Amino acid sequence: MLEIVQHVKDKDPNEREFHQAVDEVMASVEGVLDQHPEYRHAKILERLVEPDRVILFRVPWVDDQGIVQVNRGFRIEMNSAIGPYKGGLRFHPSVNLGILKFLAFEQVFKNALTTLPMGGGKGGSDFDPKGKSDLEVMRFCQSFMSELYRHIGPNTDVPAGDIGVGAREIGYLFGMYKKLKNEFTGVLTGKSISWGGSLIRPEATGYGSVYFAAEMLNTQNKTLEGKVCLVSGSGNVAQYTTEKLIEMGAKPITLSDSAGYIYDEAGIDADKLAFVKKLKNIRRGRIKEYAEEYPDAVYTPLDPGADHNPLWAHKADCAFPSATQNEINGKDAKNMIDNGVLLVSEGANMPTTPEGVHFFLGSHILYGPGKAANAGGVSVSGLEMTQNSMRLSWTREEVDERLRLIMRSIHKTCIEAAEQYGSPGNYVNGANIAGFTKVVNAMMDHGVV
Ligand code: NDP
Ligand code: 2IT
């Protein structure tokens, strides 16, 4: 293990997910470091793992019963070497400093791969939007922004959505920012279309993950046509992954939430997906209801104590993890390989444990890690910033075409970087090396700051 990984573990022993993310990147870039002793001399690694700043704040709000609630708010401004801090906000009870530092760290390299000028950041709260009324969510978002507004700005730090933060939350956050600053600017992305949003932003992460999968398959002269696909999650990324898979002639057969998953052997088609969108985005219900609506589908509750997740044990060709971190462990990865999975494209951030990654890489399947495969979301966020700066909006077709080109470019960059450093076909090394090199060279240009 590189010294820097031990240093990070010693310094913040409780930030397990952050250690995991640092460990993976550092293992990939050892060859680059050997060729560039000047990086070590400039203490580049020590600077990369230390956020530019961490903002931690109290978020008090009043619930519908009139009771005062207190949550914790965070923004990690990780690295701004190649552009303003950019990255989502996550509202989920599991949110803590270690999780947000892992997400911010990943975001730095992901954003560097997009070809657009964006630094890396991430934020959020341990607030749980589940089961809250719209008014409670609004009061929470307003309180959250009443502190965050002084730290962000269209040329400083531009947050967006992530788990638990969608169009509704971005609306409330934007409304409060605009009121406090008396400024209408592109300070958030994922905005609705009538007030500065970009077409295709809601679709972008899921579509991008499927475009990345198509690029990977293309290296073996294969397509998605007829491929049976496992999808996890049922939120933004899972829904638009499923939509694009259906459009490309593939057959998605699973979806999940944190309580369980559905298996639909006949395939999830466009009508069934329309039901899921209404269920999840409007009624805010549970995926279990899919099996009540479509009785041929089977619902299985997830057992948090189990040593594997049965969703990943169904026979399939491709897998699109689109829920959360570490949702595929070593056993799940082995089950997938044994069942003939030939491609994994990660819509979620770091959904595979190190043991799982080891398995995928060892079995030489097409394995697209999150920071490459899910970069379509932040890419279209970057395009939303561009449109806001120009004060115009592009058509659906234009944004979608740019997204396709960006995903193709990320794929090519990964392939080339992996080859250059002696691990052809290894997208993990490719993505880490290419993202790292771009950020680090900018840091070297800027001197010791
Ligand atoms: P959503 O909140 O829209 O959906 C999240 C989905 O994942 C829900 O189905 C949720 O189930 C499930 N989920 C969340 N936490 C857990 C958990 N601990 N265990 C099991 N299931 C869980 O979020 P997104 O679709 O936006 O995000 C999904 C993933 O994609 C995340 O890893 C995110 O970081 C990543 N991502 C998102 C991007 C975006 O543009 N939105 C861009 C790039 C990556 P439940 O409703 O039960 O909580
Ligand atoms: O993980 C991610 O890339 C996101 N949640 C999207 C970030 C963004 O700024 O659009």
Short mmCIF file of C-alpha atoms and ligand atoms in Angstrom, two decimals:
data_model
loop_
_atom_site.label_atom_id
_atom_site.label_comp_id
_atom_site.label_asym_id
_atom_site.label_seq_id
_atom_site.Cartn_x
_atom_site.Cartn_y
_atom_site.Cartn_z
CA MET A 1 0.00 0.00 0.00
CA LEU A 2 1.25 3.46 -0.82
CA GLU A 3 2.30 5.62 2.12
CA ILE A 4 -0.35 8.17 1.29
CA VAL A 5 -3.16 5.67 1.86
CA GLN A 6 -1.81 4.83 5.31
CA HIS A 7 -1.48 8.55 6.01
CA VAL A 8 -5.16 9.10 5.15
CA LYS A 9 -6.25 6.14 7.30
CA ASP A 10 -4.19 7.29 10.27
CA LYS A 11 -5.44 10.83 10.02
CA ASP A 12 -9.17 10.09 9.72
CA PRO A 13 -9.63 6.46 10.79
CA ASN A 14 -13.43 6.53 10.61
CA GLU A 15 -13.79 7.60 6.97
CA ARG A 16 -13.97 4.09 5.50
CA GLU A 17 -15.50 4.99 2.14
CA PHE A 18 -12.98 7.79 1.66
CA HIS A 19 -10.11 5.36 2.31
CA GLN A 20 -11.60 2.99 -0.26
CA ALA A 21 -11.80 5.69 -2.95
CA VAL A 22 -8.27 6.99 -2.25
CA ASP A 23 -6.82 3.49 -2.20
CA GLU A 24 -8.26 2.66 -5.62
CA VAL A 25 -7.04 5.85 -7.32
CA MET A 26 -3.58 5.66 -5.76
CA ALA A 27 -3.13 2.01 -6.81
CA SER A 28 -3.94 2.98 -10.40
CA VAL A 29 -1.50 5.88 -10.62
CA GLU A 30 1.65 4.24 -9.23
CA GLY A 31 3.10 3.97 -12.74
CA VAL A 32 2.43 7.66 -13.41
CA LEU A 33 4.14 8.62 -10.14
CA ASP A 34 7.20 6.55 -11.05
CA GLN A 35 7.53 8.52 -14.29
CA HIS A 36 6.94 11.89 -12.61
CA PRO A 37 9.06 12.28 -9.46
CA GLU A 38 8.22 16.00 -9.57
CA TYR A 39 4.66 15.16 -8.42
CA ARG A 40 5.95 13.64 -5.20
CA HIS A 41 8.37 16.50 -4.70
CA ALA A 42 5.44 18.94 -4.94
CA LYS A 43 3.47 16.82 -2.40
CA ILE A 44 0.70 16.46 -4.94
CA LEU A 45 -0.83 13.37 -3.30
CA GLU A 46 -0.91 14.98 0.13
CA ARG A 47 -2.63 18.01 -1.40
CA LEU A 48 -5.12 15.93 -3.40
CA VAL A 49 -6.45 14.05 -0.36
CA GLU A 50 -6.94 17.22 1.71
CA PRO A 51 -10.08 19.15 0.66
CA ASP A 52 -9.60 22.83 -0.23
CA ARG A 53 -12.16 23.36 2.52
CA VAL A 54 -14.96 21.59 4.39
CA ILE A 55 -18.05 23.54 5.37
CA LEU A 56 -20.11 21.98 8.15
CA PHE A 57 -23.23 23.65 9.49
CA ARG A 58 -26.39 23.31 11.55
CA VAL A 59 -29.70 23.00 9.67
CA PRO A 60 -32.61 23.70 12.02
CA TRP A 61 -36.18 23.46 10.69
CA VAL A 62 -39.72 23.03 11.98
CA ASP A 63 -41.72 19.91 11.08
CA ASP A 64 -45.47 19.74 10.41
CA GLN A 65 -46.16 19.06 14.09
CA GLY A 66 -44.39 22.28 15.04
CA ILE A 67 -41.42 20.41 16.50
CA VAL A 68 -37.92 21.78 15.88
CA GLN A 69 -35.62 19.35 14.07
CA VAL A 70 -31.86 19.73 13.69
CA ASN A 71 -29.82 18.20 10.88
CA ARG A 72 -26.23 18.57 9.81
CA GLY A 73 -25.29 20.21 6.51
CA PHE A 74 -22.02 19.77 4.60
CA ARG A 75 -20.22 21.03 1.55
CA ILE A 76 -16.83 19.58 0.66
CA GLU A 77 -14.94 21.87 -1.73
CA MET A 78 -12.38 19.29 -2.76
CA ASN A 79 -10.37 20.64 -5.67
CA SER A 80 -10.70 23.63 -8.02
CA ALA A 81 -7.59 23.16 -10.18
CA ILE A 82 -9.50 22.94 -13.46
CA GLY A 83 -12.71 24.84 -12.71
CA PRO A 84 -15.25 25.88 -10.07
CA TYR A 85 -16.23 23.19 -7.54
CA LYS A 86 -18.97 21.07 -9.09
CA GLY A 87 -20.91 18.11 -7.73
CA GLY A 88 -24.17 17.01 -6.22
CA LEU A 89 -25.94 17.27 -2.88
CA ARG A 90 -27.08 14.07 -1.18
CA PHE A 91 -29.91 14.02 1.38
CA HIS A 92 -29.88 10.62 3.09
CA PRO A 93 -29.68 9.53 6.75
CA SER A 94 -26.38 7.72 6.03
CA VAL A 95 -24.62 10.95 5.00
CA ASN A 96 -21.47 11.75 6.98
CA LEU A 97 -18.11 13.36 6.34
CA GLY A 98 -16.44 10.15 5.11
CA ILE A 99 -19.15 9.43 2.54
CA LEU A 100 -19.13 12.99 1.21
CA LYS A 101 -15.32 13.07 1.05
CA PHE A 102 -15.33 9.85 -1.01
CA LEU A 103 -17.94 11.32 -3.33
CA ALA A 104 -16.07 14.65 -3.64
CA PHE A 105 -12.77 12.84 -4.29
CA GLU A 106 -14.33 10.70 -7.04
CA GLN A 107 -15.97 13.79 -8.49
CA VAL A 108 -12.61 15.53 -8.98
CA PHE A 109 -11.39 12.84 -11.39
CA LYS A 110 -14.79 12.23 -12.98
CA ASN A 111 -15.18 15.90 -13.81
CA ALA A 112 -11.67 15.97 -15.29
CA LEU A 113 -12.70 13.17 -17.68
CA THR A 114 -15.72 15.07 -19.03
CA THR A 115 -13.59 17.45 -21.16
CA LEU A 116 -15.38 20.36 -19.42
CA PRO A 117 -13.77 22.85 -16.99
CA MET A 118 -15.14 21.70 -13.63
CA GLY A 119 -13.44 21.13 -10.27
CA GLY A 120 -14.83 18.67 -7.72
CA GLY A 121 -17.12 19.05 -4.74
CA LYS A 122 -19.97 17.31 -2.96
CA GLY A 123 -22.35 18.13 -0.15
CA GLY A 124 -25.57 17.21 1.51
CA SER A 125 -27.20 16.37 4.77
CA ASP A 126 -28.26 13.48 7.00
CA PHE A 127 -31.85 14.72 6.45
CA ASP A 128 -34.16 11.96 5.17
CA PRO A 129 -36.70 13.28 2.63
CA LYS A 130 -38.56 9.94 2.77
CA GLY A 131 -41.96 10.31 4.40
CA LYS A 132 -41.66 14.10 4.70
CA SER A 133 -44.34 16.42 3.34
CA ASP A 134 -43.52 18.88 0.54
CA LEU A 135 -43.69 21.70 3.06
CA GLU A 136 -41.24 19.99 5.40
CA VAL A 137 -38.85 19.42 2.50
CA MET A 138 -39.24 23.09 1.52
CA ARG A 139 -38.52 24.36 5.04
CA PHE A 140 -35.49 22.08 5.27
CA CYS A 141 -34.13 23.21 1.88
CA GLN A 142 -34.62 26.87 2.80
CA SER A 143 -32.75 26.44 6.08
CA PHE A 144 -29.97 24.48 4.33
CA MET A 145 -29.54 27.22 1.72
CA SER A 146 -29.68 30.02 4.31
CA GLU A 147 -26.15 28.92 5.26
CA LEU A 148 -24.85 27.38 2.03
CA TYR A 149 -25.58 30.48 -0.09
CA ARG A 150 -22.55 32.37 1.23
CA HIS A 151 -20.16 29.66 0.07
CA ILE A 152 -21.39 28.99 -3.49
CA GLY A 153 -21.81 30.90 -6.74
CA PRO A 154 -21.80 30.31 -10.50
CA ASN A 155 -18.01 30.83 -10.71
CA THR A 156 -17.19 29.39 -7.28
CA ASP A 157 -19.17 26.25 -6.50
CA VAL A 158 -22.18 24.88 -8.37
CA PRO A 159 -24.14 22.12 -6.56
CA ALA A 160 -26.67 19.77 -8.17
CA GLY A 161 -28.71 16.70 -7.22
CA ASP A 162 -27.72 13.23 -6.03
CA ILE A 163 -29.55 10.68 -3.85
CA GLY A 164 -32.61 12.32 -2.29
CA VAL A 165 -32.15 15.57 -4.21
CA GLY A 166 -34.16 15.89 -7.42
CA ALA A 167 -36.13 18.58 -9.25
CA ARG A 168 -38.30 19.40 -6.19
CA GLU A 169 -35.35 20.01 -3.86
CA ILE A 170 -33.34 21.94 -6.48
CA GLY A 171 -36.38 24.20 -6.94
CA TYR A 172 -36.64 25.05 -3.23
CA LEU A 173 -32.87 25.50 -2.92
CA PHE A 174 -32.74 27.80 -5.95
CA GLY A 175 -35.71 29.86 -4.74
CA MET A 176 -33.98 30.57 -1.43
CA TYR A 177 -30.60 31.34 -3.05
CA LYS A 178 -32.26 33.81 -5.43
CA LYS A 179 -34.07 35.52 -2.56
CA LEU A 180 -30.98 35.84 -0.36
CA LYS A 181 -28.61 37.01 -3.11
CA ASN A 182 -31.13 38.93 -5.22
CA GLU A 183 -29.45 37.37 -8.24
CA PHE A 184 -30.73 35.02 -10.95
CA THR A 185 -27.67 32.96 -11.88
CA GLY A 186 -26.76 29.40 -12.79
CA VAL A 187 -25.69 28.57 -9.22
CA LEU A 188 -27.28 25.12 -9.27
CA THR A 189 -27.75 22.58 -12.06
CA GLY A 190 -30.64 20.21 -12.53
CA LYS A 191 -32.97 23.21 -12.64
CA SER A 192 -36.38 22.93 -14.29
CA ILE A 193 -36.54 23.93 -17.90
CA SER A 194 -38.59 27.12 -17.51
CA TRP A 195 -36.06 28.71 -15.15
CA GLY A 196 -32.66 27.88 -16.60
CA GLY A 197 -32.43 24.09 -16.69
CA SER A 198 -31.08 22.04 -19.58
CA LEU A 199 -33.02 19.53 -21.61
CA ILE A 200 -31.66 15.99 -21.10
CA ARG A 201 -30.17 16.77 -17.64
CA PRO A 202 -32.68 14.48 -15.86
CA GLU A 203 -31.92 11.72 -18.37
CA ALA A 204 -28.16 12.32 -18.62
CA THR A 205 -26.65 9.99 -16.00
CA GLY A 206 -28.72 6.97 -17.02
CA TYR A 207 -28.45 7.62 -20.75
CA GLY A 208 -24.71 8.25 -20.39
CA SER A 209 -24.18 4.99 -18.54
CA VAL A 210 -25.92 3.10 -21.36
CA TYR A 211 -23.92 5.01 -24.03
CA PHE A 212 -20.74 4.06 -22.16
CA ALA A 213 -21.88 0.42 -22.11
CA ALA A 214 -22.53 0.55 -25.87
CA GLU A 215 -19.01 1.92 -26.42
CA MET A 216 -17.50 -0.89 -24.33
CA LEU A 217 -19.50 -3.54 -26.22
CA ASN A 218 -18.48 -1.99 -29.51
CA THR A 219 -14.83 -2.86 -28.78
CA GLN A 220 -15.96 -6.51 -29.12
CA ASN A 221 -18.26 -5.83 -32.08
CA LYS A 222 -21.31 -6.41 -29.87
CA THR A 223 -24.43 -4.31 -29.21
CA LEU A 224 -27.08 -4.03 -26.50
CA GLU A 225 -29.75 -5.49 -28.78
CA GLY A 226 -31.42 -8.44 -27.00
CA LYS A 227 -29.17 -8.23 -23.92
CA VAL A 228 -30.82 -9.16 -20.61
CA CYS A 229 -29.93 -6.48 -18.06
CA LEU A 230 -29.94 -6.19 -14.27
CA VAL A 231 -30.62 -2.66 -13.01
CA SER A 232 -30.58 -1.70 -9.32
CA GLY A 233 -32.20 1.37 -7.77
CA SER A 234 -35.40 2.95 -9.03
CA GLY A 235 -34.52 6.63 -8.75
CA ASN A 236 -33.26 9.09 -11.33
CA VAL A 237 -30.32 7.06 -12.63
CA ALA A 238 -32.11 3.69 -12.67
CA GLN A 239 -35.17 5.08 -14.46
CA TYR A 240 -33.27 6.67 -17.34
CA THR A 241 -30.88 3.74 -17.62
CA THR A 242 -33.93 1.52 -18.05
CA GLU A 243 -35.46 3.94 -20.57
CA LYS A 244 -32.35 3.97 -22.77
CA LEU A 245 -31.89 0.19 -22.49
CA ILE A 246 -35.46 -0.34 -23.75
CA GLU A 247 -34.84 2.13 -26.58
CA MET A 248 -31.68 0.27 -27.60
CA GLY A 249 -33.45 -3.10 -27.75
CA ALA A 250 -32.15 -4.53 -24.47
CA LYS A 251 -34.32 -6.24 -21.85
CA PRO A 252 -34.09 -4.81 -18.31
CA ILE A 253 -35.51 -7.30 -15.78
CA THR A 254 -34.90 -5.85 -12.30
CA LEU A 255 -35.28 -2.63 -10.28
CA SER A 256 -34.87 -2.05 -6.54
CA ASP A 257 -35.08 0.32 -3.61
CA SER A 258 -33.58 0.07 -0.16
CA ALA A 259 -36.38 -2.28 0.98
CA GLY A 260 -36.31 -4.84 -1.84
CA TYR A 261 -36.25 -5.58 -5.55
CA ILE A 262 -38.54 -6.72 -8.33
CA TYR A 263 -37.71 -9.34 -10.93
CA ASP A 264 -39.81 -9.19 -14.10
CA GLU A 265 -38.82 -12.08 -16.34
CA ALA A 266 -40.85 -10.73 -19.27
CA GLY A 267 -38.86 -7.49 -19.17
CA ILE A 268 -39.67 -3.95 -18.03
CA ASP A 269 -41.17 -2.22 -21.08
CA ALA A 270 -42.01 1.44 -21.74
CA ASP A 271 -45.49 1.21 -20.15
CA LYS A 272 -44.17 -0.47 -17.02
CA LEU A 273 -41.41 2.14 -16.81
CA ALA A 274 -44.04 4.91 -17.04
CA PHE A 275 -45.72 3.29 -14.03
CA VAL A 276 -42.40 3.28 -12.12
CA LYS A 277 -41.80 6.97 -12.90
CA LYS A 278 -45.23 7.92 -11.54
CA LEU A 279 -44.81 5.62 -8.55
CA LYS A 280 -41.39 6.99 -7.60
CA ASN A 281 -41.42 10.62 -8.74
CA ILE A 282 -45.02 11.65 -8.04
CA ARG A 283 -46.51 9.27 -5.49
CA ARG A 284 -43.09 8.65 -3.90
CA GLY A 285 -44.07 5.02 -3.28
CA ARG A 286 -42.05 1.81 -2.91
CA ILE A 287 -40.90 -0.56 -5.68
CA LYS A 288 -42.90 -3.35 -4.01
CA GLU A 289 -46.01 -1.83 -5.62
CA TYR A 290 -44.65 -2.81 -9.07
CA ALA A 291 -45.38 -6.47 -8.26
CA GLU A 292 -48.89 -5.53 -7.11
CA GLU A 293 -49.52 -3.76 -10.45
CA TYR A 294 -47.81 -6.48 -12.53
CA PRO A 295 -48.46 -9.80 -10.71
CA ASP A 296 -46.13 -11.78 -12.99
CA ALA A 297 -43.22 -9.88 -11.45
CA VAL A 298 -41.72 -11.16 -8.19
CA TYR A 299 -40.90 -8.88 -5.26
CA THR A 300 -38.18 -9.96 -2.82
CA PRO A 301 -37.47 -7.95 0.34
CA LEU A 302 -33.76 -7.28 0.86
CA ASP A 303 -32.18 -8.82 3.93
CA PRO A 304 -29.50 -6.37 5.15
CA GLY A 305 -27.74 -9.17 7.06
CA ALA A 306 -27.41 -11.50 4.05
CA ASP A 307 -23.98 -12.22 2.59
CA HIS A 308 -25.15 -11.46 -0.95
CA ASN A 309 -27.89 -9.58 -2.80
CA PRO A 310 -30.16 -11.95 -4.79
CA LEU A 311 -30.79 -9.23 -7.39
CA TRP A 312 -27.27 -9.85 -8.73
CA ALA A 313 -27.77 -13.62 -8.84
CA HIS A 314 -30.23 -13.62 -11.76
CA LYS A 315 -28.95 -14.82 -15.09
CA ALA A 316 -28.17 -11.82 -17.31
CA ASP A 317 -25.76 -10.39 -19.87
CA CYS A 318 -25.21 -6.91 -18.46
CA ALA A 319 -25.49 -5.13 -15.11
CA PHE A 320 -26.19 -1.48 -14.34
CA PRO A 321 -25.80 -0.84 -10.58
CA SER A 322 -27.65 2.48 -10.08
CA ALA A 323 -28.52 2.72 -6.38
CA THR A 324 -25.65 3.40 -3.98
CA GLN A 325 -22.06 2.66 -2.85
CA ASN A 326 -20.88 -0.88 -2.08
CA GLU A 327 -24.07 -2.57 -3.28
CA ILE A 328 -22.06 -5.32 -5.06
CA ASN A 329 -19.74 -7.34 -2.83
CA GLY A 330 -17.27 -10.08 -3.73
CA LYS A 331 -19.93 -12.78 -3.61
CA ASP A 332 -22.32 -10.77 -5.78
CA ALA A 333 -19.54 -10.19 -8.31
CA LYS A 334 -18.77 -13.92 -8.38
CA ASN A 335 -22.46 -14.76 -8.85
CA MET A 336 -22.61 -12.34 -11.77
CA ILE A 337 -19.56 -13.81 -13.49
CA ASP A 338 -20.81 -17.38 -12.90
CA ASN A 339 -24.13 -16.40 -14.49
CA GLY A 340 -22.54 -15.05 -17.64
CA VAL A 341 -22.56 -11.28 -17.06
CA LEU A 342 -20.19 -9.84 -19.64
CA LEU A 343 -20.53 -6.12 -18.88
CA VAL A 344 -20.96 -3.89 -15.82
CA SER A 345 -21.57 -0.16 -16.26
CA GLU A 346 -21.71 1.73 -12.96
CA GLY A 347 -24.43 4.38 -12.83
CA ALA A 348 -23.96 4.71 -9.07
CA ASN A 349 -20.80 6.03 -7.42
CA MET A 350 -18.46 3.25 -6.20
CA PRO A 351 -21.22 0.59 -6.14
CA THR A 352 -18.69 -2.27 -6.09
CA THR A 353 -16.54 -3.21 -3.07
CA PRO A 354 -12.78 -3.66 -3.62
CA GLU A 355 -13.28 -7.48 -3.57
CA GLY A 356 -15.95 -7.15 -6.26
CA VAL A 357 -13.75 -4.89 -8.40
CA HIS A 358 -10.91 -7.39 -8.05
CA PHE A 359 -13.21 -10.13 -9.32
CA PHE A 360 -14.45 -8.11 -12.31
CA LEU A 361 -10.93 -7.11 -13.34
CA GLY A 362 -9.62 -10.65 -12.90
CA SER A 363 -12.37 -12.12 -15.05
CA HIS A 364 -11.73 -9.63 -17.89
CA ILE A 365 -15.34 -8.65 -18.41
CA LEU A 366 -16.13 -5.16 -19.71
CA TYR A 367 -16.14 -3.21 -16.44
CA GLY A 368 -16.90 0.53 -16.58
CA PRO A 369 -16.25 2.20 -13.18
CA GLY A 370 -18.59 4.93 -11.96
CA LYS A 371 -16.30 7.86 -12.48
CA ALA A 372 -16.28 7.10 -16.21
CA ALA A 373 -19.66 5.41 -16.77
CA ASN A 374 -21.81 7.85 -14.77
CA ALA A 375 -20.02 11.04 -15.86
CA GLY A 376 -22.89 11.86 -18.25
CA GLY A 377 -24.86 13.53 -15.43
CA VAL A 378 -22.21 16.04 -14.46
CA SER A 379 -21.33 16.50 -18.14
CA VAL A 380 -24.81 17.76 -18.94
CA SER A 381 -24.62 19.84 -15.74
CA GLY A 382 -21.54 21.41 -17.35
CA LEU A 383 -23.57 21.99 -20.52
CA GLU A 384 -26.32 23.55 -18.38
CA MET A 385 -23.71 25.98 -16.96
CA THR A 386 -22.59 26.82 -20.50
CA GLN A 387 -26.15 27.52 -21.63
CA ASN A 388 -26.76 29.67 -18.52
CA SER A 389 -23.62 31.71 -19.24
CA MET A 390 -24.69 32.19 -22.86
CA ARG A 391 -28.29 32.89 -21.79
CA LEU A 392 -29.72 30.51 -24.35
CA SER A 393 -30.89 26.92 -24.44
CA TRP A 394 -30.05 24.11 -26.78
CA THR A 395 -32.53 21.59 -28.18
CA ARG A 396 -32.94 18.07 -26.85
CA GLU A 397 -31.17 16.68 -29.90
CA GLU A 398 -28.23 19.04 -29.52
CA VAL A 399 -27.66 18.24 -25.84
CA ASP A 400 -28.12 14.50 -26.41
CA GLU A 401 -25.61 14.55 -29.26
CA ARG A 402 -23.07 16.39 -27.08
CA LEU A 403 -23.67 13.83 -24.31
CA ARG A 404 -23.03 10.97 -26.74
CA LEU A 405 -19.81 12.60 -27.95
CA ILE A 406 -18.61 13.22 -24.38
CA MET A 407 -19.27 9.60 -23.37
CA ARG A 408 -17.43 8.42 -26.49
CA SER A 409 -14.52 10.71 -25.67
CA ILE A 410 -14.37 9.50 -22.04
CA HIS A 411 -14.34 5.91 -23.28
CA LYS A 412 -11.51 6.61 -25.72
CA THR A 413 -9.52 8.50 -23.08
CA CYS A 414 -9.82 5.55 -20.66
CA ILE A 415 -8.75 3.04 -23.29
CA GLU A 416 -5.72 5.12 -24.30
CA ALA A 417 -4.55 5.88 -20.76
CA ALA A 418 -4.88 2.23 -19.74
CA GLU A 419 -2.89 1.14 -22.76
CA GLN A 420 -0.19 3.77 -22.26
CA TYR A 421 0.43 2.54 -18.72
CA GLY A 422 0.42 -1.17 -19.50
CA SER A 423 -3.06 -2.36 -18.55
CA PRO A 424 -5.05 -2.51 -21.80
CA GLY A 425 -8.81 -2.91 -21.34
CA ASN A 426 -8.66 -1.89 -17.66
CA TYR A 427 -11.13 1.01 -17.47
CA VAL A 428 -10.47 1.49 -13.76
CA ASN A 429 -6.81 2.30 -14.34
CA GLY A 430 -7.65 4.22 -17.51
CA ALA A 431 -10.19 6.52 -15.80
CA ASN A 432 -8.03 7.09 -12.73
CA ILE A 433 -4.86 7.80 -14.70
CA ALA A 434 -6.49 10.16 -17.20
CA GLY A 435 -8.44 12.11 -14.55
CA PHE A 436 -5.44 12.28 -12.21
CA THR A 437 -3.03 13.47 -14.89
CA LYS A 438 -5.26 16.32 -15.97
CA VAL A 439 -5.89 17.62 -12.45
CA VAL A 440 -2.33 17.18 -11.26
CA ASN A 441 -0.81 18.98 -14.23
CA ALA A 442 -3.08 21.95 -13.55
CA MET A 443 -2.04 21.91 -9.87
CA MET A 444 1.63 21.87 -10.91
CA ASP A 445 1.02 24.93 -13.13
CA HIS A 446 -0.56 26.81 -10.21
CA GLY A 447 2.34 26.38 -7.81
CA VAL A 448 2.03 25.49 -4.15
CA VAL A 449 -1.43 26.82 -3.23
P1 NDP B 1 -32.28 8.79 -6.26
O1 NDP B 1 -32.46 9.36 -4.90
O2 NDP B 1 -33.10 9.30 -7.38
O3 NDP B 1 -32.45 7.21 -6.22
C1 NDP B 1 -31.67 6.43 -5.38
C2 NDP B 1 -32.11 4.99 -5.49
O4 NDP B 1 -31.17 4.16 -4.82
C3 NDP B 1 -33.46 4.74 -4.82
O5 NDP B 1 -34.10 3.70 -5.47
C4 NDP B 1 -33.02 4.36 -3.41
O6 NDP B 1 -33.98 3.57 -2.71
C5 NDP B 1 -31.80 3.53 -3.70
N1 NDP B 1 -30.90 3.62 -2.53
C6 NDP B 1 -30.39 4.73 -1.98
N2 NDP B 1 -29.64 4.46 -0.92
C7 NDP B 1 -29.71 3.12 -0.78
C8 NDP B 1 -29.15 2.23 0.13
N3 NDP B 1 -28.36 2.65 1.15
N4 NDP B 1 -29.39 0.90 -0.06
C9 NDP B 1 -30.17 0.47 -1.09
N5 NDP B 1 -30.75 1.30 -2.00
C10 NDP B 1 -30.51 2.59 -1.83
O7 NDP B 1 -30.72 8.97 -6.57
P2 NDP B 1 -29.97 8.88 -7.98
O8 NDP B 1 -30.65 7.93 -8.89
O9 NDP B 1 -29.69 10.25 -8.41
O10 NDP B 1 -28.57 8.27 -7.52
C11 NDP B 1 -28.25 6.87 -7.60
C12 NDP B 1 -26.75 6.68 -7.63
O11 NDP B 1 -26.22 7.34 -8.79
C13 NDP B 1 -25.97 7.28 -6.45
O12 NDP B 1 -24.85 6.47 -6.20
C14 NDP B 1 -25.50 8.62 -6.99
O13 NDP B 1 -24.37 9.10 -6.30
C15 NDP B 1 -25.19 8.24 -8.43
N6 NDP B 1 -25.12 9.32 -9.40
C16 NDP B 1 -26.16 10.16 -9.59
C17 NDP B 1 -26.11 11.15 -10.54
C18 NDP B 1 -27.24 12.05 -10.86
O14 NDP B 1 -27.13 12.83 -11.81
N7 NDP B 1 -28.35 11.97 -10.15
C19 NDP B 1 -24.88 11.36 -11.32
C20 NDP B 1 -23.87 10.37 -11.11
C21 NDP B 1 -23.99 9.41 -10.17
P3 NDP B 1 -34.84 4.24 -1.53
O15 NDP B 1 -35.85 5.08 -2.23
O16 NDP B 1 -35.40 3.11 -0.78
O17 NDP B 1 -33.88 5.05 -0.71
O1 2IT B 2 -22.21 12.08 -8.79
C1 2IT B 2 -22.48 12.93 -9.66
O2 2IT B 2 -21.76 13.08 -10.65
C2 2IT B 2 -23.70 13.72 -9.49
N1 2IT B 2 -24.45 13.49 -8.55
C3 2IT B 2 -24.02 14.81 -10.47
C4 2IT B 2 -23.23 16.05 -10.14
C5 2IT B 2 -23.59 17.27 -10.93
O3 2IT B 2 -23.02 18.32 -10.60
O4 2IT B 2 -24.40 17.21 -11.87
#
